[in-house]
Short mmCIF file of C-alpha atoms in Angstrom, two decimals:
data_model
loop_
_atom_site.label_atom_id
_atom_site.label_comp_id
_atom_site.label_asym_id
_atom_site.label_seq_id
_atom_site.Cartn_x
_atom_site.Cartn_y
_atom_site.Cartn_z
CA UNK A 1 12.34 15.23 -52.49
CA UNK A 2 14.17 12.25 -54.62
CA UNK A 3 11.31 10.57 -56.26
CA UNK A 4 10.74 8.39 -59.37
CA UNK A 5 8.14 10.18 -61.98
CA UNK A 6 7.99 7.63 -64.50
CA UNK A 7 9.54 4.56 -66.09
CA UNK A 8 8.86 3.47 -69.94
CA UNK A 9 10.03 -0.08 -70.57
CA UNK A 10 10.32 -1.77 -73.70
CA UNK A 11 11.05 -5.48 -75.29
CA UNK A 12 12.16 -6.61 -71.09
CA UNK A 13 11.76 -9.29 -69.14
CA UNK A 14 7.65 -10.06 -69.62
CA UNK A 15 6.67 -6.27 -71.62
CA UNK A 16 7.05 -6.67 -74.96
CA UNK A 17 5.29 -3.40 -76.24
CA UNK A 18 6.47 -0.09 -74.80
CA UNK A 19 4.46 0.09 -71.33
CA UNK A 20 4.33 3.26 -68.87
CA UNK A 21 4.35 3.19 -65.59
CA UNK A 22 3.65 6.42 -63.66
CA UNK A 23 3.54 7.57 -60.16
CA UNK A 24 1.74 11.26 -61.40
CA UNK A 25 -1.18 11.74 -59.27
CA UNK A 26 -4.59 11.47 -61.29
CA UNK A 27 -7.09 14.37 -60.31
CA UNK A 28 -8.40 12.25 -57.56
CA UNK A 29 -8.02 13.83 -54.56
CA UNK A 30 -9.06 10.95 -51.71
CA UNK A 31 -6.41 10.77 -49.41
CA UNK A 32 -4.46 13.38 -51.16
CA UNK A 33 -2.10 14.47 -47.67
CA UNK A 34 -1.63 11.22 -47.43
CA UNK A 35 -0.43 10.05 -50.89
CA UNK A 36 0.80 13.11 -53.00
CA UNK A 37 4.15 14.85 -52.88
CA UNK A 38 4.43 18.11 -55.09
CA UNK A 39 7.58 17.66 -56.01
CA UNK A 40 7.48 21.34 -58.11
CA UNK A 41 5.05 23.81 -58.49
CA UNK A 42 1.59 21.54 -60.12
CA UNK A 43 2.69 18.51 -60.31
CA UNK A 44 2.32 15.70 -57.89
CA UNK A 45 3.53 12.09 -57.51
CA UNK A 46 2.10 9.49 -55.91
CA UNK A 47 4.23 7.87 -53.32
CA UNK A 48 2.58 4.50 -52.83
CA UNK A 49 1.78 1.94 -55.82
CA UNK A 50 0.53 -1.16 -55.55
CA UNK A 51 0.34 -3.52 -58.24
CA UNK A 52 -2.00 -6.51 -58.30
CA UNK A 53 -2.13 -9.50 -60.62
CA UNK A 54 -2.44 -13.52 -59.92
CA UNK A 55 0.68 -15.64 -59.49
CA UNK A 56 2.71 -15.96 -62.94
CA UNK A 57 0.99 -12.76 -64.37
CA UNK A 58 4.59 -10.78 -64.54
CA UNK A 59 4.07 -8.58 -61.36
CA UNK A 60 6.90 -9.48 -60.15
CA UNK A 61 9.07 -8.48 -63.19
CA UNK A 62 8.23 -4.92 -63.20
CA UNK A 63 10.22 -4.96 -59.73
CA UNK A 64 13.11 -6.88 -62.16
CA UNK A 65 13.42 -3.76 -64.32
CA UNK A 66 13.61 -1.49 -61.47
CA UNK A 67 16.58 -4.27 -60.55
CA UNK A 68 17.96 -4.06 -63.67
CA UNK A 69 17.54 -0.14 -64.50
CA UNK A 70 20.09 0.35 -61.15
CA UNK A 71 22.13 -2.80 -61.70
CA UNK A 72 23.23 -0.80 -65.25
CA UNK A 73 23.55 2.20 -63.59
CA UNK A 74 25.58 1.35 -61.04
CA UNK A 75 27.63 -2.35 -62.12
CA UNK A 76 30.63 -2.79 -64.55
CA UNK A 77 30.67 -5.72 -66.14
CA UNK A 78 34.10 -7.27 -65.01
CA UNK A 79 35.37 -7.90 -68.82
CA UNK A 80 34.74 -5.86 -71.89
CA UNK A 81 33.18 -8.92 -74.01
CA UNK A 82 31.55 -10.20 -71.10
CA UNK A 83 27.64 -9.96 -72.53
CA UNK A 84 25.22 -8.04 -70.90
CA UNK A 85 22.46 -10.26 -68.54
CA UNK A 86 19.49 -8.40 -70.44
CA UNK A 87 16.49 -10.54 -71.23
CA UNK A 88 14.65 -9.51 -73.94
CA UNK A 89 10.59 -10.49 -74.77
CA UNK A 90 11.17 -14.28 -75.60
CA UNK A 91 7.72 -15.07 -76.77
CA UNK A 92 8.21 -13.76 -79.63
CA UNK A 93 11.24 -14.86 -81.55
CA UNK A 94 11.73 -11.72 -83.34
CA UNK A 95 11.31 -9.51 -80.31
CA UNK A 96 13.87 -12.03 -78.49
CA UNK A 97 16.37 -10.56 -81.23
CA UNK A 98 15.40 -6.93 -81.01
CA UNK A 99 17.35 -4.31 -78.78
CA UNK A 100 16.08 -4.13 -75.08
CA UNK A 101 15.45 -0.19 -74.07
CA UNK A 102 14.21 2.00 -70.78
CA UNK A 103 14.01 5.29 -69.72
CA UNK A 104 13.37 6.80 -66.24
CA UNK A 105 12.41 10.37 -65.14
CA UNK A 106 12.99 11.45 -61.89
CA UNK A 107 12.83 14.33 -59.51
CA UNK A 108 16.42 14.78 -57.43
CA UNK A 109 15.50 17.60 -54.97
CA UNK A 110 13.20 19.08 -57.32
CA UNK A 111 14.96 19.23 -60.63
CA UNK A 112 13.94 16.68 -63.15
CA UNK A 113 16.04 14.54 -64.78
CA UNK A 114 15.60 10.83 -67.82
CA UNK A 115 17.60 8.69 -68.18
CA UNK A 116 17.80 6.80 -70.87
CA UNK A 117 19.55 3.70 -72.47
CA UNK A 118 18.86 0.80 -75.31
CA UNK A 119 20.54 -2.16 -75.54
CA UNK A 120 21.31 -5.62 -76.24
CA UNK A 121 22.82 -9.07 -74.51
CA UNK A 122 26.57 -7.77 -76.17
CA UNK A 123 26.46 -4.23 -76.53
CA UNK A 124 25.28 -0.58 -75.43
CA UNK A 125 23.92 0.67 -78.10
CA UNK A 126 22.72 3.93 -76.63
CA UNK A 127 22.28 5.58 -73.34
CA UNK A 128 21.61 9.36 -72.65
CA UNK A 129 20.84 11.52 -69.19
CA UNK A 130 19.20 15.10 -69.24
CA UNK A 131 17.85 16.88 -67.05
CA UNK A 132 15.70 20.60 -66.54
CA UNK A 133 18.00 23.27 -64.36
CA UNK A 134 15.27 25.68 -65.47
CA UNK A 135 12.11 25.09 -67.83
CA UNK A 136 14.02 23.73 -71.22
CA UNK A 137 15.83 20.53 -70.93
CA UNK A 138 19.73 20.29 -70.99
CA UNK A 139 22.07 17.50 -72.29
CA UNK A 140 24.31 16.51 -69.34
CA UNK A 141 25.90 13.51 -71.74
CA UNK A 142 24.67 11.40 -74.66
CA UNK A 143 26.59 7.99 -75.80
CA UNK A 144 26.27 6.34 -79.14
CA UNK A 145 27.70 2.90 -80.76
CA UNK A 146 30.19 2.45 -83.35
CA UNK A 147 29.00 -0.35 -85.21
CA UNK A 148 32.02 -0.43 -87.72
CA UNK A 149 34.78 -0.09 -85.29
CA UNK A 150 32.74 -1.57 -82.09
CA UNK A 151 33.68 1.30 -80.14
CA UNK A 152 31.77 3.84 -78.06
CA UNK A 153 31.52 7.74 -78.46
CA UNK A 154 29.95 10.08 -75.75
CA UNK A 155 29.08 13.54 -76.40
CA UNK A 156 28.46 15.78 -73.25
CA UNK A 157 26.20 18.94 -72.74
CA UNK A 158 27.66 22.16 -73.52
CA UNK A 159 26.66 23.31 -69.93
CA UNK A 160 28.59 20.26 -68.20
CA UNK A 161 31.70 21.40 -66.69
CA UNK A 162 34.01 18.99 -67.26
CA UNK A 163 37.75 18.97 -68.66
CA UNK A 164 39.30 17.19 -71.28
CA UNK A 165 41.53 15.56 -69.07
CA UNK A 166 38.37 14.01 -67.73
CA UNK A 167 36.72 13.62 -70.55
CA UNK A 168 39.57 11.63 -72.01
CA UNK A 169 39.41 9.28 -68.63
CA UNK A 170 36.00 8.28 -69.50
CA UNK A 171 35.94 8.01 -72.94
CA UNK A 172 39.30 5.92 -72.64
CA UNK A 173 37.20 3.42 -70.19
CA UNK A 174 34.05 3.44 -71.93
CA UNK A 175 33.56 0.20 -72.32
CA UNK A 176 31.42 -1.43 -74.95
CA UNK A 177 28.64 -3.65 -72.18
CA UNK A 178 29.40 -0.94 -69.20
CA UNK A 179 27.20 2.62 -68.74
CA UNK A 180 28.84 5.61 -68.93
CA UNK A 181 26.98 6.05 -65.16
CA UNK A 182 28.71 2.95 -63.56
CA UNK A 183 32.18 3.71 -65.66
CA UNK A 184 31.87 7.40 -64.05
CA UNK A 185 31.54 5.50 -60.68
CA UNK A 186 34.75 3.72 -60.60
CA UNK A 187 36.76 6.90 -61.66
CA UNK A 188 38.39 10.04 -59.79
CA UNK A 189 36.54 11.99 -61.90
CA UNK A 190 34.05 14.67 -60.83
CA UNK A 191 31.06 16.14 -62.66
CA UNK A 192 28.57 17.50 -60.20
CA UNK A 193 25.48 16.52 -61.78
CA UNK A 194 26.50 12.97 -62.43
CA UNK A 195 27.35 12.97 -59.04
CA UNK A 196 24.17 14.13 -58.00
CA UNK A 197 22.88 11.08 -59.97
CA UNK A 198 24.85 8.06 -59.38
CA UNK A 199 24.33 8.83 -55.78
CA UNK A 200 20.35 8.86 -55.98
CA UNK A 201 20.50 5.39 -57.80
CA UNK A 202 23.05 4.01 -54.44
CA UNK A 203 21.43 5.94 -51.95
CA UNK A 204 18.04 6.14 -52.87
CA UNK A 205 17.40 3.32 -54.92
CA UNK A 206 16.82 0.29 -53.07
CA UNK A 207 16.80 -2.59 -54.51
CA UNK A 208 13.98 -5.07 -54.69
CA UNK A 209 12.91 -7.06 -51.46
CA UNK A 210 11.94 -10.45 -51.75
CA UNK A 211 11.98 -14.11 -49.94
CA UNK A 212 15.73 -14.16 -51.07
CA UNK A 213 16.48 -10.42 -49.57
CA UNK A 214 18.48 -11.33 -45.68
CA UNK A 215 16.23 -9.11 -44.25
CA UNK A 216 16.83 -10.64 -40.65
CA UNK A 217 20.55 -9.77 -40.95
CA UNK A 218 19.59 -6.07 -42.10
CA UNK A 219 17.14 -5.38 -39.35
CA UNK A 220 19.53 -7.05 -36.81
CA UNK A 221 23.10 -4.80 -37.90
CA UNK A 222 20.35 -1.74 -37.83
CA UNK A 223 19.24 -2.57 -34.49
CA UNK A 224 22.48 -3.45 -33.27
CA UNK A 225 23.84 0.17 -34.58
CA UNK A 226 21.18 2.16 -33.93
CA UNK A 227 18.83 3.22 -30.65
CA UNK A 228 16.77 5.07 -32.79
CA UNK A 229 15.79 2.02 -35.44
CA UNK A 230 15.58 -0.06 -31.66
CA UNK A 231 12.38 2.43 -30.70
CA UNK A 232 11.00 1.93 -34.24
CA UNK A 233 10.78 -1.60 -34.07
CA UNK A 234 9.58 -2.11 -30.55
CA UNK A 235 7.19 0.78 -31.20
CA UNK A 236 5.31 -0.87 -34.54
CA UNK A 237 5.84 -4.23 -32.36
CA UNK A 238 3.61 -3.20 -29.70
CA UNK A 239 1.49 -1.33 -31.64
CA UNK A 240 0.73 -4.46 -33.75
CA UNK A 241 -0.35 -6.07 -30.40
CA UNK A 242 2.93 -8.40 -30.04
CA UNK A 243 3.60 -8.34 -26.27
CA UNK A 244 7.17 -7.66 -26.70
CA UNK A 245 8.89 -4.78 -24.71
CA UNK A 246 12.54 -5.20 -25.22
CA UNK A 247 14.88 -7.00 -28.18
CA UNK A 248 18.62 -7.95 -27.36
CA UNK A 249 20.68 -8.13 -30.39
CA UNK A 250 24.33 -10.21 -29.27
CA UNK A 251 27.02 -9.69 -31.77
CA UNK A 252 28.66 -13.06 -32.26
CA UNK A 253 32.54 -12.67 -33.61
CA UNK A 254 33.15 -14.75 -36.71
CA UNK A 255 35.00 -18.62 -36.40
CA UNK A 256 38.54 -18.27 -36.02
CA UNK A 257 40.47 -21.07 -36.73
CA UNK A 258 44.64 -21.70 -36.22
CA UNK A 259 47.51 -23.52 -39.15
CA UNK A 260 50.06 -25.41 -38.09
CA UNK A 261 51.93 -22.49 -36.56
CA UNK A 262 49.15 -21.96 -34.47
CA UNK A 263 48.65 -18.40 -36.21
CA UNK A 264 44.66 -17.54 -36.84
CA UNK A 265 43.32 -17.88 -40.20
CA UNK A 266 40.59 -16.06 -41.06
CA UNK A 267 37.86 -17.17 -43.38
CA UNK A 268 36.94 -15.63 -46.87
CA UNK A 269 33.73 -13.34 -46.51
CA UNK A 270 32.16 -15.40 -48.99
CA UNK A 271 32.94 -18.74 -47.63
CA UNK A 272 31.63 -17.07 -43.70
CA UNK A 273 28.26 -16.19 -45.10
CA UNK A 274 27.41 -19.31 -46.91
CA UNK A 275 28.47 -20.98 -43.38
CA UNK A 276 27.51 -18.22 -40.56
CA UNK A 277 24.06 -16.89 -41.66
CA UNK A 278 24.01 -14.97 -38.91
CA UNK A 279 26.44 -13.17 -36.88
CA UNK A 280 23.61 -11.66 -34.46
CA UNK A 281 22.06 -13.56 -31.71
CA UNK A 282 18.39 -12.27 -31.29
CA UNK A 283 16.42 -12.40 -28.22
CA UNK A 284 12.91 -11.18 -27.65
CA UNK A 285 11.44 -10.19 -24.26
CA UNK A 286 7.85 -10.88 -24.09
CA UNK A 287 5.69 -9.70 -21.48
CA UNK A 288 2.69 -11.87 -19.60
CA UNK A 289 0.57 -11.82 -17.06
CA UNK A 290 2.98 -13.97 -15.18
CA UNK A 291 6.04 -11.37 -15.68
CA UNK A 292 8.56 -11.16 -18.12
CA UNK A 293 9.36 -14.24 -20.80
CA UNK A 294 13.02 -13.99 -22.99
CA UNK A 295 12.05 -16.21 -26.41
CA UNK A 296 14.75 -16.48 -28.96
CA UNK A 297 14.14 -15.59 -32.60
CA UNK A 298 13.66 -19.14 -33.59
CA UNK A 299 11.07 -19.53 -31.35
CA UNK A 300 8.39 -16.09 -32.63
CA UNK A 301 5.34 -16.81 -35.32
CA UNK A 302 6.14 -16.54 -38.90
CA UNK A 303 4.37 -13.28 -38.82
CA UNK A 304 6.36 -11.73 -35.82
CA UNK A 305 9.49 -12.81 -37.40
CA UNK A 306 8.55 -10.97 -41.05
CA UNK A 307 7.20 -8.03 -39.14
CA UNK A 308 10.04 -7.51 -37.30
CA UNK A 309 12.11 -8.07 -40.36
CA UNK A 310 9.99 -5.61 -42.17
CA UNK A 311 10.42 -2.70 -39.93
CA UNK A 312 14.49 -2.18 -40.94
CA UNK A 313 12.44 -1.32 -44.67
CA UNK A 314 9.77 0.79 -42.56
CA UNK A 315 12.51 2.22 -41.30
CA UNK A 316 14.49 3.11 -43.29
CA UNK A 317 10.95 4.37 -45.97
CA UNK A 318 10.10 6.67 -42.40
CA UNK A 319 13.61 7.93 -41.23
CA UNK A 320 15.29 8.45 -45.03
CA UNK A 321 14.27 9.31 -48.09
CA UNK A 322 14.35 5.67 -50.36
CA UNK A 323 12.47 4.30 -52.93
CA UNK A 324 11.72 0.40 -51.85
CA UNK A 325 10.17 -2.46 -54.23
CA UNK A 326 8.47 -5.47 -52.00
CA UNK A 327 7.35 -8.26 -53.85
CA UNK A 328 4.64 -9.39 -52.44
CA UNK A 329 4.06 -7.69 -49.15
CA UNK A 330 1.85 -9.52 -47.40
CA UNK A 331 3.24 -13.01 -47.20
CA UNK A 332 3.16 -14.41 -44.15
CA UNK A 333 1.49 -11.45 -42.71
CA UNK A 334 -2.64 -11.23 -40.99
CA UNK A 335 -4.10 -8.42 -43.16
CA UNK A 336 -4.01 -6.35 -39.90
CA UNK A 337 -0.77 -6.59 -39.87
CA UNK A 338 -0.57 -5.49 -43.65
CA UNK A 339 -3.00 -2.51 -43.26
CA UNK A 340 -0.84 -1.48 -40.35
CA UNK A 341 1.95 -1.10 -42.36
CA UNK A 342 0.79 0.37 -44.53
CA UNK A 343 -0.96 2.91 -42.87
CA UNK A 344 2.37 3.82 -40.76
CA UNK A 345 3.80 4.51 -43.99
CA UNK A 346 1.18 6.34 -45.34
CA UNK A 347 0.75 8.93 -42.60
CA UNK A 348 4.71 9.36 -41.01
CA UNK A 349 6.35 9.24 -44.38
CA UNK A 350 7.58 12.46 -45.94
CA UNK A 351 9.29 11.80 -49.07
CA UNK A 352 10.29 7.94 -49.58
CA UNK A 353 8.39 5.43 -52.00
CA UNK A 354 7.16 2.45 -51.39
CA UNK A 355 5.35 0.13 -54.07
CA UNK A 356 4.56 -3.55 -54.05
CA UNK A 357 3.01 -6.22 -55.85
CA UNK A 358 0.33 -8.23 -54.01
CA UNK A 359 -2.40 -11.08 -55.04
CA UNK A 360 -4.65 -10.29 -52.01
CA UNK A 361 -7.80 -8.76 -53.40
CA UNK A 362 -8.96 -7.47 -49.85
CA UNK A 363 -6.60 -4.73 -49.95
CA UNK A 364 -9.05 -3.65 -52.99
CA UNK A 365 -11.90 -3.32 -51.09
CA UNK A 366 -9.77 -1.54 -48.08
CA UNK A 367 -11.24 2.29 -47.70
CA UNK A 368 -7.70 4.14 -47.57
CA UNK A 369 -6.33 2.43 -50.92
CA UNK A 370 -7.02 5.31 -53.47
#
């Protein structure tokens, strides 16, 4: 299983001190089926975290490194002296000039592997992946910072395979502000085990879900696509006592207009989305004592509407294997409804992750929160 082992974060966002956060099981062995996945022989992760704290008391921002850790993996910045959006500790005017630095450890079908970078708003200053094909560790690259000439130099395992032709093609586009991860991305260059890596930070990786995430439009293209995420939805639906037995999901084609010639002209994406929010039509068939109801989207609770929007990310935590970030979880949802969900993940789940941050103290005192 793909799972996140540990994160150490340091002088980012709100942590100004080096703070660990680990998913490692502690000896405690309540709800142990439920919650652990032994990822190799004796050592077990946790696959559920929540994290609780009042408004304004930087909850939220551990989800923003987890943003930011695959943002750097995965973005180039589009110019060389672009800076780099980092935000560094800012209560403290000498940490606010200090370098910025993280490292994750992961597990990527069993095989561990850190990666590691430090940096600053202009430059990369260091950045370094290993990772354990047997008990020792092994150097797949490391990538240091010129300061005299400004440029950078990458050094790569002597166990990589990887020719100089290659080599050459990522050195030559090493950027200064750009990852060697999200450089390798861009080029038709193969190395297996970065490979292997870049696609566990796209594919497994989400990243965070908030009140800005378009959750509706997710849920709606999954539904649309899929019979399978269809069941899922109208299963946890029903099951969280919403009378609704059916959804209809109507694709609606984007605004055409014509010029002068009367040829069509088609909108830029960008300029569609900020205008068409939606290009699904949802309808919801409710079910009464009188018969059958059809209620447009607009017309469900708040809590039916985030519930339903919810279950694409239950989903896709149940049917794939993803590591999901949900700032606060239960807003606009009855605690039932929050327990539920939980719970659903907790016991159909094999190998996804879900954490979240929350300021509702009764999932404390709930009895199947180790």
């Amino acid at each position: 299983s793909n799972m996140i082992h540990e994160i150490r974060i340091n002088n980012l966002f709100s942590f100004k001190e080096e703070q660990l956060f680990s998913f490692e099981a502690s000896s405690d062995n309540s709800f142990e089926d439920f919650y652990c996945i032994e990822v190799k022989p004796g050592l077990k992760l946790l696959k559920m975290a929540v994290i609780y704290g009042p408004n304004a008391s930087g909850k939220t921002n551990f989800l923003n490194v987890l943003d930011f850790i695959r943002e750097n993996a995965l973005n180039v910045p589009s110019e060389k002296l672009k800076g780099i959006k980092v935000q560094p500790f800012l209560l403290d005017e000498e940490y606010s000039k200090k370098d910025s630095s993280f490292s994750i450890s992961f597990f990527i079908n069993g095989i561990r592997f850190i990666y590691e970078l430090i940096l600053n708003s202009n430059y990369i200053i260091f950045e370094k992946l290993v990772y354990y094909p047997h008990t020792q560790p092994a150097l797949v690259f490391e990538r240091s910072f010129d300061d005299k000439k400004t440029i950078s130099k990458v050094k790569f395992g002597s166990t990589i395979e990887i020719n100089e032709k290659d080599k050459t093609i990522l050195e030559g586009d090493l950027i200064v502000n750009a990852t060697l991860l999200s450089v390798y991305l861009k080029k038709n260059v193969n190395i297996n085990v970065l490979e292997t890596v870049v696609k566990w930070f796209s594919y497994n990786f989400s990243s965070k879900v908030d009140s800005k995430s378009d959750l509706k439009k997710i849920i709606s293209e999954k539904i649309y696509t899929s019979e399978d995420q269809k069941k899922l939805t109208l299963e946890l639906l029903q099951k969280a006592d919403f009378n609704i037995v059916d959804i209809e999901v109507e694709k609606i084609a984007p605004i055409m207009k014509s010029d002068n010639e009367g040829n069509p002209v088609y909108f830029s994406k960008i300029f569609l989305s900020s205008l068409l929010l939606d290009l699904y039509k949802l309808k919801f068939i409710h079910k009464s004592s009188k018969g059958k109801a059809i209620l447009p989207y607009e017309a469900q609770s708040e809590g039916t509407k985030r519930y339903f929007e919810l279950s694409g990310i239950l989903g896709s935590l149940l049917e794939e294997n993803n590591i999901v970030g949900v700032d606060e979880l239960e807003s606009s949802l009855h605690p039932d409804l929050t327990d539920h969900f939980i719970k659903t993940f907790l016991v159909n789940s094999k190998n996804s992750q879900l954490f979240f941050t929350t300021h509702n103290l009764i999932l404390l005192d709930s009895d199947y929160i180790r």
